[in-house]
Amino acid sequence: MRDAIVTSGADSVNSGAGGTRWNLAEARKIYNSPFNDLLFRAQSIHRAHFDPNAVQMSRLLSIKTGGCAEDCGYCSQSAHYPTGLKASKLMEVERVIAEARRAKEGGATRYCMGAAWRSPKERDMEAIVAMVSGVRSLGMETCMTLGMLSPQQSKRLAEAGLDYYNHNVDTSERFYSEIITTRTFADRLDTLDNVREAGIKVCAGGILGMGETVDDRISMLVTLANLPAAPESVPINMLIPIPGSKLADAAPVDPIDFVRTIALARILMPQSHVRLSAGRTEMSDEMQALCFFAGANSIFVGETLLTADNPGEDHDAALFRRLGLKPMALERAEMEPAE
């Protein structure tokens, strides 16, 4: 079991593979800088690494919904809460590939598949591997989120050609046990280690609006930035309160605080895709525009995210036209066949 990364201290230090190591005090100072200065810094860093007007488009499909053994307080799929969501079996491979084909036709370049599991069982791995191979054969990037993975499972998915694995840390180490008790913060980091060791790219972020402090949000980002290699994708979610869940009555996030968090993520992880994820249905177009200016350059498209609502393609297309944004093209080098 690895130790959780320390996110406090007086000075940053240089690390080998991960580049700059950040600490909480440093990151807090950046976060609290004047808003215009913060956004200017974030946008300048963004422009140094990405086309500032290109946004990566992902599509998310729930391949197995509900009945999860974990007690994540934000989740509609947890069996611990009376959210009214009925559990389903694992989706058939052919249907998953058909849905991916439609997503590609709609402009998505990355296809993300999520299953409500604590961790995948061996009996499900053959179908999971077939989904990865099938979607990748369409010329799309593949991403999965299946809960905790062992080193052996990670290796098998890598051999199938999985490009990304999503496993969010959700919040800070300090606040984590207030939201989830069925696994630890260190368990999360272990899975990220297993995935990275197998050669799969990491997608890891968190959720804002669960009752955490601003320092918890900052600490979460410092933890991600201080991993041996920063995640290639960093989804930042705004909580959608689910009736029946532990966080059904959570207070909304202040929009300016949310934009500050996006900017800090961009500054701490310059080369990562920062994804504006769940909660966009509650964001005004102006708030989303500020998030893009602050360094967000990835979104989920489609009308649903697993079990939550998402703005439809028509709304996103209209917003992109107003802002002069375009879908990010997929680098063909990234889609070389898996060995």
mmCIF file of C-alpha atoms in Angstrom:
data_model
loop_
_atom_site.group_PDB
_atom_site.id
_atom_site.type_symbol
_atom_site.label_atom_id
_atom_site.label_comp_id
_atom_site.label_asym_id
_atom_site.label_seq_id
_atom_site.Cartn_x
_atom_site.Cartn_y
_atom_site.Cartn_z
ATOM 1 C CA MET A 1 0.000 0.000 0.000
ATOM 2 C CA ARG A 2 1.526 3.332 -0.986
ATOM 3 C CA ASP A 3 1.499 6.372 1.270
ATOM 4 C CA ALA A 4 -0.783 9.232 0.311
ATOM 5 C CA ILE A 5 1.057 12.231 -1.112
ATOM 6 C CA VAL A 6 1.765 15.004 1.358
ATOM 7 C CA THR A 7 0.197 18.290 0.301
ATOM 8 C CA SER A 8 1.570 20.665 2.873
ATOM 9 C CA GLY A 9 4.915 22.242 3.606
ATOM 10 C CA ALA A 10 6.814 25.452 3.173
ATOM 11 C CA ASP A 11 8.613 25.032 -0.115
ATOM 12 C CA SER A 12 8.146 23.279 -3.420
ATOM 13 C CA VAL A 13 10.869 20.885 -4.483
ATOM 14 C CA ASN A 14 11.863 19.499 -7.839
ATOM 15 C CA SER A 15 10.991 15.897 -8.561
ATOM 16 C CA GLY A 16 12.302 13.794 -11.390
ATOM 17 C CA ALA A 17 9.485 12.346 -13.496
ATOM 18 C CA GLY A 18 6.790 14.682 -12.273
ATOM 19 C CA GLY A 19 8.627 17.996 -12.776
ATOM 20 C CA THR A 20 7.714 20.662 -10.237
ATOM 21 C CA ARG A 21 6.347 19.450 -6.916
ATOM 22 C CA TRP A 22 3.759 21.778 -5.441
ATOM 23 C CA ASN A 23 2.656 22.337 -1.879
ATOM 24 C CA LEU A 24 -0.599 23.577 -0.392
ATOM 25 C CA ALA A 25 0.704 27.011 0.601
ATOM 26 C CA GLU A 26 2.019 27.728 -2.895
ATOM 27 C CA ALA A 27 -1.146 26.535 -4.604
ATOM 28 C CA ARG A 28 -3.344 28.485 -2.178
ATOM 29 C CA LYS A 29 -1.444 31.687 -3.006
ATOM 30 C CA ILE A 30 -2.054 31.122 -6.720
ATOM 31 C CA TYR A 31 -5.729 30.301 -6.169
ATOM 32 C CA ASN A 32 -6.286 33.479 -4.119
ATOM 33 C CA SER A 33 -4.511 35.822 -6.527
ATOM 34 C CA PRO A 34 -6.632 38.567 -8.163
ATOM 35 C CA PHE A 35 -9.128 36.915 -10.501
ATOM 36 C CA ASN A 36 -7.905 38.663 -13.639
ATOM 37 C CA ASP A 37 -4.280 37.802 -12.828
ATOM 38 C CA LEU A 38 -5.223 34.175 -12.160
ATOM 39 C CA LEU A 39 -7.068 33.808 -15.449
ATOM 40 C CA PHE A 40 -4.336 35.577 -17.415
ATOM 41 C CA ARG A 41 -1.722 33.210 -15.973
ATOM 42 C CA ALA A 42 -3.874 30.140 -16.636
ATOM 43 C CA GLN A 43 -4.694 31.219 -20.212
ATOM 44 C CA SER A 44 -1.035 31.998 -20.940
ATOM 45 C CA ILE A 45 -0.001 28.528 -19.776
ATOM 46 C CA HIS A 46 -2.869 26.985 -21.717
ATOM 47 C CA ARG A 47 -1.777 28.700 -24.944
ATOM 48 C CA ALA A 48 1.788 27.444 -24.473
ATOM 49 C CA HIS A 49 0.594 23.828 -24.636
ATOM 50 C CA PHE A 50 -2.719 23.729 -26.527
ATOM 51 C CA ASP A 51 -4.718 25.399 -29.263
ATOM 52 C CA PRO A 52 -6.749 27.821 -27.091
ATOM 53 C CA ASN A 53 -9.846 27.428 -29.262
ATOM 54 C CA ALA A 54 -9.945 23.630 -29.520
ATOM 55 C CA VAL A 55 -11.940 21.456 -27.110
ATOM 56 C CA GLN A 56 -11.605 17.687 -26.847
ATOM 57 C CA MET A 57 -14.968 15.905 -27.170
ATOM 58 C CA SER A 58 -15.678 12.738 -25.182
ATOM 59 C CA ARG A 59 -18.769 10.581 -24.931
ATOM 60 C CA LEU A 60 -19.640 8.582 -21.816
ATOM 61 C CA LEU A 61 -21.709 5.399 -21.692
ATOM 62 C CA SER A 62 -22.830 3.462 -18.630
ATOM 63 C CA ILE A 63 -22.138 -0.155 -19.537
ATOM 64 C CA LYS A 64 -23.334 -1.430 -16.156
ATOM 65 C CA THR A 65 -25.604 0.753 -14.017
ATOM 66 C CA GLY A 66 -26.487 0.709 -10.314
ATOM 67 C CA GLY A 67 -26.082 -1.749 -7.465
ATOM 68 C CA CYS A 68 -22.553 -0.611 -6.567
ATOM 69 C CA ALA A 69 -21.194 -1.858 -3.234
ATOM 70 C CA GLU A 70 -19.356 1.406 -2.544
ATOM 71 C CA ASP A 71 -20.997 4.083 -0.360
ATOM 72 C CA CYS A 72 -19.844 7.193 -2.267
ATOM 73 C CA GLY A 73 -22.117 9.896 -0.858
ATOM 74 C CA TYR A 74 -22.550 11.697 -4.190
ATOM 75 C CA CYS A 75 -23.523 8.714 -6.322
ATOM 76 C CA SER A 76 -26.930 7.651 -7.595
ATOM 77 C CA GLN A 77 -25.560 4.157 -8.286
ATOM 78 C CA SER A 78 -24.614 3.240 -4.718
ATOM 79 C CA ALA A 79 -26.635 0.374 -3.238
ATOM 80 C CA HIS A 80 -26.354 2.116 0.151
ATOM 81 C CA TYR A 81 -28.814 4.913 -0.705
ATOM 82 C CA PRO A 82 -32.490 4.910 -1.779
ATOM 83 C CA THR A 83 -31.961 6.831 -5.010
ATOM 84 C CA GLY A 84 -34.532 4.810 -6.955
ATOM 85 C CA LEU A 85 -32.017 3.685 -9.580
ATOM 86 C CA LYS A 86 -32.523 0.102 -10.704
ATOM 87 C CA ALA A 87 -29.407 -2.021 -11.154
ATOM 88 C CA SER A 88 -28.684 -3.440 -14.596
ATOM 89 C CA LYS A 89 -26.458 -6.176 -15.995
ATOM 90 C CA LEU A 90 -23.345 -5.558 -18.063
ATOM 91 C CA MET A 91 -24.275 -4.309 -21.526
ATOM 92 C CA GLU A 92 -23.673 -6.531 -24.526
ATOM 93 C CA VAL A 93 -20.454 -5.887 -26.449
ATOM 94 C CA GLU A 94 -22.193 -5.354 -29.781
ATOM 95 C CA ARG A 95 -24.451 -2.655 -28.334
ATOM 96 C CA VAL A 96 -21.502 -0.814 -26.791
ATOM 97 C CA ILE A 97 -19.677 -0.738 -30.121
ATOM 98 C CA ALA A 98 -22.835 0.426 -31.927
ATOM 99 C CA GLU A 99 -23.216 3.279 -29.423
ATOM 100 C CA ALA A 100 -19.551 4.200 -29.912
ATOM 101 C CA ARG A 101 -20.039 4.323 -33.669
ATOM 102 C CA ARG A 102 -22.915 6.783 -33.223
ATOM 103 C CA ALA A 103 -20.789 8.875 -30.866
ATOM 104 C CA LYS A 104 -18.034 9.079 -33.456
ATOM 105 C CA GLU A 105 -20.523 10.184 -36.086
ATOM 106 C CA GLY A 106 -21.573 12.929 -33.654
ATOM 107 C CA GLY A 107 -18.019 14.273 -33.382
ATOM 108 C CA ALA A 108 -16.667 12.475 -30.298
ATOM 109 C CA THR A 109 -13.043 11.344 -30.504
ATOM 110 C CA ARG A 110 -12.850 9.603 -27.119
ATOM 111 C CA TYR A 111 -15.302 6.992 -25.880
ATOM 112 C CA CYS A 112 -15.560 6.445 -22.134
ATOM 113 C CA MET A 113 -17.269 3.381 -20.658
ATOM 114 C CA GLY A 114 -18.268 3.215 -17.003
ATOM 115 C CA ALA A 115 -19.438 0.312 -14.830
ATOM 116 C CA ALA A 116 -20.825 0.637 -11.312
ATOM 117 C CA TRP A 117 -18.482 -1.824 -9.622
ATOM 118 C CA ARG A 118 -16.175 -1.809 -6.621
ATOM 119 C CA SER A 119 -13.816 -3.648 -8.971
ATOM 120 C CA PRO A 120 -14.403 -5.832 -12.043
ATOM 121 C CA LYS A 121 -14.835 -9.576 -11.571
ATOM 122 C CA GLU A 122 -12.818 -12.020 -13.622
ATOM 123 C CA ARG A 123 -15.949 -13.304 -15.365
ATOM 124 C CA ASP A 124 -16.528 -9.822 -16.831
ATOM 125 C CA MET A 125 -13.013 -9.202 -18.117
ATOM 126 C CA GLU A 126 -13.451 -10.973 -21.466
ATOM 127 C CA ALA A 127 -16.384 -8.735 -22.392
ATOM 128 C CA ILE A 128 -14.567 -5.628 -21.159
ATOM 129 C CA VAL A 129 -11.527 -6.466 -23.280
ATOM 130 C CA ALA A 130 -13.777 -7.014 -26.317
ATOM 131 C CA MET A 131 -15.369 -3.589 -25.784
ATOM 132 C CA VAL A 132 -11.968 -1.902 -25.689
ATOM 133 C CA SER A 133 -10.785 -3.659 -28.847
ATOM 134 C CA GLY A 134 -14.028 -2.981 -30.676
ATOM 135 C CA VAL A 135 -14.195 0.719 -29.878
ATOM 136 C CA ARG A 136 -10.531 1.227 -30.659
ATOM 137 C CA SER A 137 -11.021 -0.423 -34.046
ATOM 138 C CA LEU A 138 -13.391 2.443 -34.889
ATOM 139 C CA GLY A 139 -10.461 4.863 -34.636
ATOM 140 C CA MET A 140 -11.513 6.348 -31.293
ATOM 141 C CA GLU A 141 -9.579 6.757 -28.068
ATOM 142 C CA THR A 142 -10.849 4.415 -25.377
ATOM 143 C CA CYS A 143 -11.403 5.145 -21.689
ATOM 144 C CA MET A 144 -12.907 3.020 -18.933
ATOM 145 C CA THR A 145 -13.886 3.473 -15.305
ATOM 146 C CA LEU A 146 -14.542 0.177 -13.543
ATOM 147 C CA GLY A 147 -13.544 0.860 -9.935
ATOM 148 C CA MET A 148 -10.362 -0.483 -8.384
ATOM 149 C CA LEU A 149 -7.977 -2.448 -10.608
ATOM 150 C CA SER A 150 -5.298 -4.964 -9.707
ATOM 151 C CA PRO A 151 -1.931 -4.919 -11.515
ATOM 152 C CA GLN A 152 -3.016 -7.996 -13.490
ATOM 153 C CA GLN A 153 -6.309 -6.413 -14.597
ATOM 154 C CA SER A 154 -4.504 -3.216 -15.558
ATOM 155 C CA LYS A 155 -2.034 -5.159 -17.679
ATOM 156 C CA ARG A 156 -4.812 -7.045 -19.433
ATOM 157 C CA LEU A 157 -6.627 -3.828 -20.322
ATOM 158 C CA ALA A 158 -3.380 -2.304 -21.569
ATOM 159 C CA GLU A 159 -2.794 -5.310 -23.819
ATOM 160 C CA ALA A 160 -6.299 -4.830 -25.239
ATOM 161 C CA GLY A 161 -5.346 -1.277 -26.220
ATOM 162 C CA LEU A 162 -7.073 0.794 -23.510
ATOM 163 C CA ASP A 163 -5.869 4.371 -23.849
ATOM 164 C CA TYR A 164 -7.163 5.933 -20.606
ATOM 165 C CA TYR A 165 -8.404 4.747 -17.237
ATOM 166 C CA ASN A 166 -10.573 7.050 -15.140
ATOM 167 C CA HIS A 167 -10.323 6.778 -11.371
ATOM 168 C CA ASN A 168 -11.054 10.036 -9.574
ATOM 169 C CA VAL A 169 -9.587 10.828 -6.170
ATOM 170 C CA ASP A 170 -12.804 12.846 -5.645
ATOM 171 C CA THR A 171 -11.554 15.216 -2.928
ATOM 172 C CA SER A 172 -8.688 15.794 -0.492
ATOM 173 C CA GLU A 173 -7.240 13.050 1.671
ATOM 174 C CA ARG A 174 -8.457 14.958 4.758
ATOM 175 C CA PHE A 175 -12.094 15.108 3.621
ATOM 176 C CA TYR A 176 -12.250 11.759 1.828
ATOM 177 C CA SER A 177 -13.670 9.679 4.698
ATOM 178 C CA GLU A 178 -16.580 12.127 5.034
ATOM 179 C CA ILE A 179 -17.756 11.056 1.577
ATOM 180 C CA ILE A 180 -16.618 7.428 1.220
ATOM 181 C CA THR A 181 -15.937 4.780 3.876
ATOM 182 C CA THR A 182 -15.859 1.559 1.839
ATOM 183 C CA ARG A 183 -12.385 2.247 0.437
ATOM 184 C CA THR A 184 -9.554 4.574 1.357
ATOM 185 C CA PHE A 185 -7.818 7.463 -0.326
ATOM 186 C CA ALA A 186 -4.703 5.282 -0.542
ATOM 187 C CA ASP A 187 -6.758 2.630 -2.387
ATOM 188 C CA ARG A 188 -7.485 5.243 -5.038
ATOM 189 C CA LEU A 189 -3.802 6.045 -5.436
ATOM 190 C CA ASP A 190 -2.914 2.339 -5.624
ATOM 191 C CA THR A 191 -5.201 1.888 -8.639
ATOM 192 C CA LEU A 192 -3.674 4.940 -10.322
ATOM 193 C CA ASP A 193 -0.228 3.395 -9.740
ATOM 194 C CA ASN A 194 -1.353 0.071 -11.214
ATOM 195 C CA VAL A 195 -2.808 1.740 -14.287
ATOM 196 C CA ARG A 196 0.244 3.916 -14.904
ATOM 197 C CA GLU A 197 2.610 0.979 -14.408
ATOM 198 C CA ALA A 198 0.686 -0.965 -17.064
ATOM 199 C CA GLY A 199 1.228 1.848 -19.569
ATOM 200 C CA ILE A 200 -2.323 3.207 -19.605
ATOM 201 C CA LYS A 201 -2.862 6.970 -19.483
ATOM 202 C CA VAL A 202 -4.482 8.302 -16.327
ATOM 203 C CA CYS A 203 -7.736 10.248 -16.070
ATOM 204 C CA ALA A 204 -8.211 11.472 -12.487
ATOM 205 C CA GLY A 205 -9.954 14.474 -10.989
ATOM 206 C CA GLY A 206 -12.591 15.275 -8.430
ATOM 207 C CA ILE A 207 -15.922 16.754 -7.448
ATOM 208 C CA LEU A 208 -16.694 20.213 -6.088
ATOM 209 C CA GLY A 209 -19.686 20.963 -3.878
ATOM 210 C CA MET A 210 -19.660 18.031 -1.438
ATOM 211 C CA GLY A 211 -19.182 20.201 1.656
ATOM 212 C CA GLU A 212 -15.417 20.397 1.320
ATOM 213 C CA THR A 213 -13.392 23.527 2.054
ATOM 214 C CA VAL A 214 -11.492 25.531 -0.546
ATOM 215 C CA ASP A 215 -8.283 24.076 0.914
ATOM 216 C CA ASP A 216 -9.670 20.584 0.278
ATOM 217 C CA ARG A 217 -10.130 21.456 -3.391
ATOM 218 C CA ILE A 218 -6.642 22.886 -3.610
ATOM 219 C CA SER A 219 -5.157 19.874 -1.815
ATOM 220 C CA MET A 220 -6.874 17.503 -4.239
ATOM 221 C CA LEU A 221 -5.249 19.258 -7.201
ATOM 222 C CA VAL A 222 -1.859 19.330 -5.498
ATOM 223 C CA THR A 223 -2.110 15.581 -4.918
ATOM 224 C CA LEU A 224 -2.809 14.997 -8.616
ATOM 225 C CA ALA A 225 -0.077 17.373 -9.771
ATOM 226 C CA ASN A 226 2.452 15.661 -7.479
ATOM 227 C CA LEU A 227 1.848 12.153 -8.795
ATOM 228 C CA PRO A 228 4.949 10.638 -10.490
ATOM 229 C CA ALA A 229 3.320 11.879 -13.709
ATOM 230 C CA ALA A 230 0.352 14.231 -13.748
ATOM 231 C CA PRO A 231 -2.872 12.714 -15.128
ATOM 232 C CA GLU A 232 -3.257 13.216 -18.862
ATOM 233 C CA SER A 233 -6.914 14.090 -18.212
ATOM 234 C CA VAL A 234 -8.272 15.912 -15.151
ATOM 235 C CA PRO A 235 -12.090 15.950 -14.949
ATOM 236 C CA ILE A 236 -13.495 18.628 -12.640
ATOM 237 C CA ASN A 237 -17.096 17.862 -11.705
ATOM 238 C CA MET A 238 -19.660 20.094 -10.044
ATOM 239 C CA LEU A 239 -21.860 18.013 -7.750
ATOM 240 C CA ILE A 240 -25.323 17.190 -9.009
ATOM 241 C CA PRO A 241 -27.265 16.514 -5.767
ATOM 242 C CA ILE A 242 -29.056 13.180 -6.149
ATOM 243 C CA PRO A 243 -32.348 12.736 -4.236
ATOM 244 C CA GLY A 244 -31.899 9.953 -1.702
ATOM 245 C CA SER A 245 -28.115 10.193 -1.626
ATOM 246 C CA LYS A 246 -26.058 11.376 1.338
ATOM 247 C CA LEU A 247 -25.407 14.705 -0.404
ATOM 248 C CA ALA A 248 -28.945 15.346 -1.619
ATOM 249 C CA ASP A 249 -29.080 18.699 0.213
ATOM 250 C CA ALA A 250 -25.563 19.925 -0.531
ATOM 251 C CA ALA A 251 -25.173 23.668 -1.103
ATOM 252 C CA PRO A 252 -24.264 24.795 -4.644
ATOM 253 C CA VAL A 253 -20.722 25.793 -5.548
ATOM 254 C CA ASP A 254 -19.959 29.477 -6.045
ATOM 255 C CA PRO A 255 -19.332 29.951 -9.804
ATOM 256 C CA ILE A 256 -16.248 32.134 -9.307
ATOM 257 C CA ASP A 257 -14.763 29.535 -6.935
ATOM 258 C CA PHE A 258 -15.377 26.870 -9.570
ATOM 259 C CA VAL A 259 -13.604 28.912 -12.250
ATOM 260 C CA ARG A 260 -10.695 29.528 -9.867
ATOM 261 C CA THR A 261 -10.379 25.762 -9.396
ATOM 262 C CA ILE A 262 -10.280 25.191 -13.153
ATOM 263 C CA ALA A 263 -7.565 27.840 -13.484
ATOM 264 C CA LEU A 264 -5.504 26.295 -10.701
ATOM 265 C CA ALA A 265 -5.776 22.863 -12.319
ATOM 266 C CA ARG A 266 -4.454 24.329 -15.574
ATOM 267 C CA ILE A 267 -1.543 26.066 -13.828
ATOM 268 C CA LEU A 268 -0.515 23.044 -11.736
ATOM 269 C CA MET A 269 -0.912 20.582 -14.640
ATOM 270 C CA PRO A 270 -0.016 22.521 -17.807
ATOM 271 C CA GLN A 271 -0.051 19.613 -20.253
ATOM 272 C CA SER A 272 -3.177 17.825 -18.992
ATOM 273 C CA HIS A 273 -6.589 17.981 -20.603
ATOM 274 C CA VAL A 274 -8.779 19.695 -17.997
ATOM 275 C CA ARG A 275 -12.300 18.435 -18.480
ATOM 276 C CA LEU A 276 -15.421 20.405 -17.633
ATOM 277 C CA SER A 277 -17.467 17.393 -16.556
ATOM 278 C CA ALA A 278 -20.664 16.807 -14.557
ATOM 279 C CA GLY A 279 -22.790 19.789 -13.611
ATOM 280 C CA ARG A 280 -22.723 21.686 -16.885
ATOM 281 C CA THR A 281 -26.528 21.682 -16.991
ATOM 282 C CA GLU A 282 -26.423 23.998 -13.965
ATOM 283 C CA MET A 283 -23.799 26.319 -15.485
ATOM 284 C CA SER A 284 -24.669 29.385 -17.506
ATOM 285 C CA ASP A 285 -23.042 29.833 -20.894
ATOM 286 C CA GLU A 286 -21.053 32.684 -19.364
ATOM 287 C CA MET A 287 -19.707 30.436 -16.593
ATOM 288 C CA GLN A 288 -18.690 27.789 -19.116
ATOM 289 C CA ALA A 289 -16.996 30.460 -21.235
ATOM 290 C CA LEU A 290 -14.946 31.550 -18.210
ATOM 291 C CA CYS A 291 -13.996 27.929 -17.562
ATOM 292 C CA PHE A 292 -12.727 27.569 -21.137
ATOM 293 C CA PHE A 293 -10.747 30.791 -20.757
ATOM 294 C CA ALA A 294 -9.336 29.478 -17.458
ATOM 295 C CA GLY A 295 -7.949 26.418 -19.228
ATOM 296 C CA ALA A 296 -10.706 23.814 -19.543
ATOM 297 C CA ASN A 297 -10.305 22.126 -22.919
ATOM 298 C CA SER A 298 -12.396 18.973 -22.760
ATOM 299 C CA ILE A 299 -16.082 18.210 -22.276
ATOM 300 C CA PHE A 300 -18.480 15.293 -22.368
ATOM 301 C CA VAL A 301 -21.035 15.520 -25.159
ATOM 302 C CA GLY A 302 -24.443 13.873 -25.250
ATOM 303 C CA GLU A 303 -27.561 14.216 -23.146
ATOM 304 C CA THR A 304 -26.485 11.957 -20.257
ATOM 305 C CA LEU A 305 -23.396 11.285 -18.131
ATOM 306 C CA LEU A 306 -23.870 7.771 -16.757
ATOM 307 C CA THR A 307 -27.136 8.597 -14.936
ATOM 308 C CA ALA A 308 -27.045 12.422 -14.822
ATOM 309 C CA ASP A 309 -28.262 14.968 -17.351
ATOM 310 C CA ASN A 310 -25.843 16.755 -19.660
ATOM 311 C CA PRO A 311 -26.353 19.555 -22.197
ATOM 312 C CA GLY A 312 -27.329 18.138 -25.583
ATOM 313 C CA GLU A 313 -25.240 18.417 -28.735
ATOM 314 C CA ASP A 314 -27.387 21.263 -30.095
ATOM 315 C CA HIS A 315 -26.729 23.446 -27.060
ATOM 316 C CA ASP A 316 -23.009 22.687 -27.097
ATOM 317 C CA ALA A 317 -22.772 23.374 -30.830
ATOM 318 C CA ALA A 318 -24.499 26.726 -30.364
ATOM 319 C CA LEU A 319 -22.184 27.657 -27.499
ATOM 320 C CA PHE A 320 -19.118 26.658 -29.525
ATOM 321 C CA ARG A 321 -20.294 28.874 -32.394
ATOM 322 C CA ARG A 322 -20.776 31.834 -30.051
ATOM 323 C CA LEU A 323 -17.318 31.375 -28.550
ATOM 324 C CA GLY A 324 -15.483 30.487 -31.757
ATOM 325 C CA LEU A 325 -14.482 27.079 -30.388
ATOM 326 C CA LYS A 326 -13.928 23.934 -32.429
ATOM 327 C CA PRO A 327 -13.663 20.224 -31.643
ATOM 328 C CA MET A 328 -10.112 19.083 -31.023
ATOM 329 C CA ALA A 329 -8.815 16.777 -33.740
ATOM 330 C CA LEU A 330 -7.548 13.363 -32.706
ATOM 331 C CA GLU A 331 -3.818 12.908 -33.242
ATOM 332 C CA ARG A 332 -3.460 9.955 -35.560
ATOM 333 C CA ALA A 333 -0.202 8.936 -33.869
ATOM 334 C CA GLU A 334 -2.218 8.292 -30.725
ATOM 335 C CA MET A 335 -4.283 5.694 -32.528
ATOM 336 C CA GLU A 336 -1.557 3.295 -33.634
ATOM 337 C CA PRO A 337 -2.768 -0.304 -33.141
ATOM 338 C CA ALA A 338 -1.942 -1.863 -29.788
ATOM 339 C CA GLU A 339 0.813 -4.458 -29.947
#
